Coordinates of N, CA and C in Angstrom, one line a residue:
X1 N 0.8 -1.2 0.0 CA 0.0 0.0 0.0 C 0.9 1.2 0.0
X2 N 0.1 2.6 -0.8 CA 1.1 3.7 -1.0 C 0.8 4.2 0.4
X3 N 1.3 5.4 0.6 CA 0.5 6.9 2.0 C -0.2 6.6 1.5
X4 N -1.0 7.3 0.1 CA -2.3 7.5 0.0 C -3.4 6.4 1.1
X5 N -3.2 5.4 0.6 CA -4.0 3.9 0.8 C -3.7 4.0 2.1
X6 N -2.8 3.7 2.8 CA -2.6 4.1 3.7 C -3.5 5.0 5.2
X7 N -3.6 6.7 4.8 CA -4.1 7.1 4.7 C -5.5 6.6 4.9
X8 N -6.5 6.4 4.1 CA -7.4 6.1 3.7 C -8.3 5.2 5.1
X9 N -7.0 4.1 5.0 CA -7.4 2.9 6.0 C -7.4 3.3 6.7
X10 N -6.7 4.4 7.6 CA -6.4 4.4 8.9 C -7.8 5.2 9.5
X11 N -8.3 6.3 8.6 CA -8.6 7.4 8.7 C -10.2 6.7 8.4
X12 N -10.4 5.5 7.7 CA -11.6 5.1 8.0 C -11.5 3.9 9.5
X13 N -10.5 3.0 9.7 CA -10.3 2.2 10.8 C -10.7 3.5 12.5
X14 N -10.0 4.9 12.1 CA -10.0 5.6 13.6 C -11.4 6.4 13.2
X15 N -12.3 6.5 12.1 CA -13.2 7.1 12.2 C -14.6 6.8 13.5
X16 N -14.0 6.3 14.4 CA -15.4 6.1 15.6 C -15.0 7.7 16.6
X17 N -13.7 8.3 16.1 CA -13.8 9.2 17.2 C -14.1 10.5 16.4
X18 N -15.0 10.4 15.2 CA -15.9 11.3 15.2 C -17.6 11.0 15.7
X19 N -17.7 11.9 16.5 CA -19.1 12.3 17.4 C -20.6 12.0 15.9
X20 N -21.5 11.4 16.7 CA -23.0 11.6 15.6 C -22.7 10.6 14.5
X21 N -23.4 10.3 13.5 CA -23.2 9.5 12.5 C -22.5 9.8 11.6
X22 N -21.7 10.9 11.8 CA -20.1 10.6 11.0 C -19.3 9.4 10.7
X23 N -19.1 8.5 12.0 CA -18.1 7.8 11.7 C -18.5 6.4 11.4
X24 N -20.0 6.6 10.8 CA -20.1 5.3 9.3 C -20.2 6.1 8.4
X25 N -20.7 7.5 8.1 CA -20.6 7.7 6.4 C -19.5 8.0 6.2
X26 N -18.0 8.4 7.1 CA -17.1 8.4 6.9 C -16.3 7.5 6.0
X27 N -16.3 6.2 6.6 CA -15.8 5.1 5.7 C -16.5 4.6 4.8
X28 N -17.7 4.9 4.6 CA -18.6 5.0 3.0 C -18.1 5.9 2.0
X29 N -17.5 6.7 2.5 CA -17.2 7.8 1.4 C -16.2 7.4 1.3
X30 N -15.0 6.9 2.0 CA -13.6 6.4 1.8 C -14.0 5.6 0.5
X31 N -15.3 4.6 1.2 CA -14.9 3.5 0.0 C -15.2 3.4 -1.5
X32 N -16.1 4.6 -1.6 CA -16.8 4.8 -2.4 C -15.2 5.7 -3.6
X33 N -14.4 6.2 -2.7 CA -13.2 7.0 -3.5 C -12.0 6.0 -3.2
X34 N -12.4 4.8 -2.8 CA -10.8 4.3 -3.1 C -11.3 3.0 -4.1
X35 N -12.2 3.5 -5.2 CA -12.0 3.1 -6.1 C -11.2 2.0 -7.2
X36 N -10.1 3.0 -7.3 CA -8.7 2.4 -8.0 C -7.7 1.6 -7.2
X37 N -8.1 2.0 -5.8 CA -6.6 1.2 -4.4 C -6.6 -0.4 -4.8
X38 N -6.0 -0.7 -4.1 CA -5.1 -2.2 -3.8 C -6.7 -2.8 -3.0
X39 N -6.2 -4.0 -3.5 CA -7.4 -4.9 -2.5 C -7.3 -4.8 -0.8
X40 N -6.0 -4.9 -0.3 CA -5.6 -4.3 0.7 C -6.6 -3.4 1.8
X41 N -6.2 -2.3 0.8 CA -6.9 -1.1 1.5 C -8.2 -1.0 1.5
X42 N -8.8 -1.3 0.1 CA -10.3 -1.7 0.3 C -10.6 -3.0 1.4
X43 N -9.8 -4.0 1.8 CA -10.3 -4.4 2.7 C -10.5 -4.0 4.1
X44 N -9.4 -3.0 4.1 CA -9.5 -2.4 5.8 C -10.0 -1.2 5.9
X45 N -11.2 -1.0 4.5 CA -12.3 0.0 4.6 C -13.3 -0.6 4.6
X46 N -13.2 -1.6 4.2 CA -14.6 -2.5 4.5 C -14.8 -3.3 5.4
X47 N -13.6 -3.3 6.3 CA -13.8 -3.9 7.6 C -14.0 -2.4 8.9
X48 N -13.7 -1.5 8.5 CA -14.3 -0.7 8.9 C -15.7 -0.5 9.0
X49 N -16.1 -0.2 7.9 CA -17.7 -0.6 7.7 C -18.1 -1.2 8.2
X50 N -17.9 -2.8 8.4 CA -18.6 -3.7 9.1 C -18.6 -3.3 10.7
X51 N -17.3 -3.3 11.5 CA -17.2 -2.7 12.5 C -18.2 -1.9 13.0
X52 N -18.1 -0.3 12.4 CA -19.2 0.4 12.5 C -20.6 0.0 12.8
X53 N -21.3 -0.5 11.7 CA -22.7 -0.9 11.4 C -23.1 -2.1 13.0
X54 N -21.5 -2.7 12.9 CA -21.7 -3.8 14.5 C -21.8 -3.1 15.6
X55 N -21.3 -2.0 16.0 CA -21.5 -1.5 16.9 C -22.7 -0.7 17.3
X56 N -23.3 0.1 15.8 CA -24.4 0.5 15.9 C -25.6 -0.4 16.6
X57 N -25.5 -1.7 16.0 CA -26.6 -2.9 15.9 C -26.4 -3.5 17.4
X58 N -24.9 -3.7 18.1 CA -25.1 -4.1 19.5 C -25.3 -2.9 20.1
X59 N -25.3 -1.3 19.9 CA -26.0 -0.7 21.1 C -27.4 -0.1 21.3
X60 N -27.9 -0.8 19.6 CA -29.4 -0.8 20.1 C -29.8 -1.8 20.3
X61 N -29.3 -2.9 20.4 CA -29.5 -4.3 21.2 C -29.3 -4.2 22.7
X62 N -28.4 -3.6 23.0 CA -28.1 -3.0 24.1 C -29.0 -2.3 25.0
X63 N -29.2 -1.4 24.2 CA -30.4 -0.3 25.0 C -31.8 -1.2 25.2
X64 N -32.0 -1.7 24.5 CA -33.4 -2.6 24.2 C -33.2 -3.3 25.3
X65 N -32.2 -4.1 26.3 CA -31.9 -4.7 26.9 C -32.0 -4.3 28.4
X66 N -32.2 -2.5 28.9 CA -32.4 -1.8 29.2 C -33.7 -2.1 30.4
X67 N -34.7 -2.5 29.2 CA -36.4 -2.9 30.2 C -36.2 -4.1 30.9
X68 N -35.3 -4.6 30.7 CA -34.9 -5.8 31.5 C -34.0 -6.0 32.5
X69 N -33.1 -5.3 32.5 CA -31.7 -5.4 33.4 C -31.5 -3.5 33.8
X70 N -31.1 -2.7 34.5 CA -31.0 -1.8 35.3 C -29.9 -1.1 34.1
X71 N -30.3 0.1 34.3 CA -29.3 1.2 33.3 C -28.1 1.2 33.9
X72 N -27.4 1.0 35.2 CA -26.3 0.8 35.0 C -25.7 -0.2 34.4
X73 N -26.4 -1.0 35.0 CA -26.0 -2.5 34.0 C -25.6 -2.3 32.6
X74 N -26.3 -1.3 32.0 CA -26.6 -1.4 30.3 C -25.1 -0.6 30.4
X75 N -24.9 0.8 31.2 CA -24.4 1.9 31.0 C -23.0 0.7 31.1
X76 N -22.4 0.0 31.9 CA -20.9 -1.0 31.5 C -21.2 -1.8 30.4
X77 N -22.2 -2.7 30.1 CA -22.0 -2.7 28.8 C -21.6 -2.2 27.7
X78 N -22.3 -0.6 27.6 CA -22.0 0.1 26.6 C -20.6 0.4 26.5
X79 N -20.2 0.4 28.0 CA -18.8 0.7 28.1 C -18.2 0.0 27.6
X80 N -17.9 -1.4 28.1 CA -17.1 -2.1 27.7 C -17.0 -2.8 26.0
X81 N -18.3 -2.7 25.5 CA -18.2 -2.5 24.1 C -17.3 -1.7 23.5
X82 N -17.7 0.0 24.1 CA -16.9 0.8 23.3 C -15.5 0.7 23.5
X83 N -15.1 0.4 24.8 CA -13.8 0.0 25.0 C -13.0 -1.3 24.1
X84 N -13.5 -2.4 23.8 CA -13.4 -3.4 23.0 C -13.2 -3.1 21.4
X85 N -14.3 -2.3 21.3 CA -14.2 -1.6 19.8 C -13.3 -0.7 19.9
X86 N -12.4 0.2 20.7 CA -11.5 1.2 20.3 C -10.0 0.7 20.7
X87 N -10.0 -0.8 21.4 CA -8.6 -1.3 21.3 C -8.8 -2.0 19.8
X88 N -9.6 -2.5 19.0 CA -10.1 -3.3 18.2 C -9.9 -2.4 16.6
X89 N -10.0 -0.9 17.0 CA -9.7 0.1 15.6 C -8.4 0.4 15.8
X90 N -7.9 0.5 17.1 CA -5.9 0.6 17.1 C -5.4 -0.4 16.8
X91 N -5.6 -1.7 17.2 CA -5.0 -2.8 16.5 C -5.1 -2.6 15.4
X92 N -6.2 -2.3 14.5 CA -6.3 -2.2 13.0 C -5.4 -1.3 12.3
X93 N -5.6 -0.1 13.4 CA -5.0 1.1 12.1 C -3.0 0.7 12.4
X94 N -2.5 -0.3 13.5 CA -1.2 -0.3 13.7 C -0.9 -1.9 11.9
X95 N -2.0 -2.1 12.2 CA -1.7 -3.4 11.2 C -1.6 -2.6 9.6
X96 N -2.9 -1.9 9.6 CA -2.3 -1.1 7.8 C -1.2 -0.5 7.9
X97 N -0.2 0.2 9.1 CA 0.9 0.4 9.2 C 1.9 -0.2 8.7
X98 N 1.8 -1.8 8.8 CA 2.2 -2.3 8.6 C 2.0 -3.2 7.6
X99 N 1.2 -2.8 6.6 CA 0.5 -3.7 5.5 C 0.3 -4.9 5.9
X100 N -0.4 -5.0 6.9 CA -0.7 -6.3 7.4 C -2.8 -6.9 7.1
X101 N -3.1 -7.5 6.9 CA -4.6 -8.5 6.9 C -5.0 -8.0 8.1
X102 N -6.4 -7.4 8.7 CA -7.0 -7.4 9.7 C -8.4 -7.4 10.1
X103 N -8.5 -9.0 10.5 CA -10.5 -8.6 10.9 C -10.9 -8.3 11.7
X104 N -11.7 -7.7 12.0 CA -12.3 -7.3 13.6 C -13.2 -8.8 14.0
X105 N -12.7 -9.0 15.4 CA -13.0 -9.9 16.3 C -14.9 -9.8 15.9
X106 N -15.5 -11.1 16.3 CA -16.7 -11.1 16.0 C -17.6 -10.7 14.7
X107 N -16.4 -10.8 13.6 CA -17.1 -9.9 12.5 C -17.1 -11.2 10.7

């Protein structure tokens, strides 16, 4: 992979630390412009993507989960998801560093 590609992956892999639903159309648009890249990099934009849309889907599984079990209860799960998911997007973006394969756990 060039910078560019590079680039690309990393910048969709760290896109969860934009706030609001930025950080899935973010790596939609990556992927939608890395068109021409290496198989590579489209795959660690589209493991991005998947990431994303999983996390969305377990914290409204999550919340739903809520009428049942006590909001703090819910409130460490959420935690420890997000925590899971953001050692989970550093491993990734150190692996395109290293033009390395990377799937996210559970995916």
């Amino acid at each position: 992979m060039n910078t560019k590609e590079k680039c690309f992956a990393i910048f969709a892999h760290g896109s969860y630390l934009l706030c609001g639903i930025g950080f899935l159309i973010v790596p939609i648009i990556l992927y939608i412009l890395s068109g021409n890249m290496c198989k590579l990099a489209r795959h660690h934009i589209k493991q991005a993507i998947r990431a994303q849309v999983f996390v969305i889907l377990l914290c409204i599984m999550t919340m739903c989960l809520s009428i049942w079990f006590g909001e703090a209860t819910i409130m460490c799960l959420l935690g420890l998801e997000f925590l899971v998911w953001m050692i989970s997007s550093i491993i990734a973006m150190v692996k395109v560093l290293g033009n390395e394969d990377y799937n996210y756990p559970l995916l």
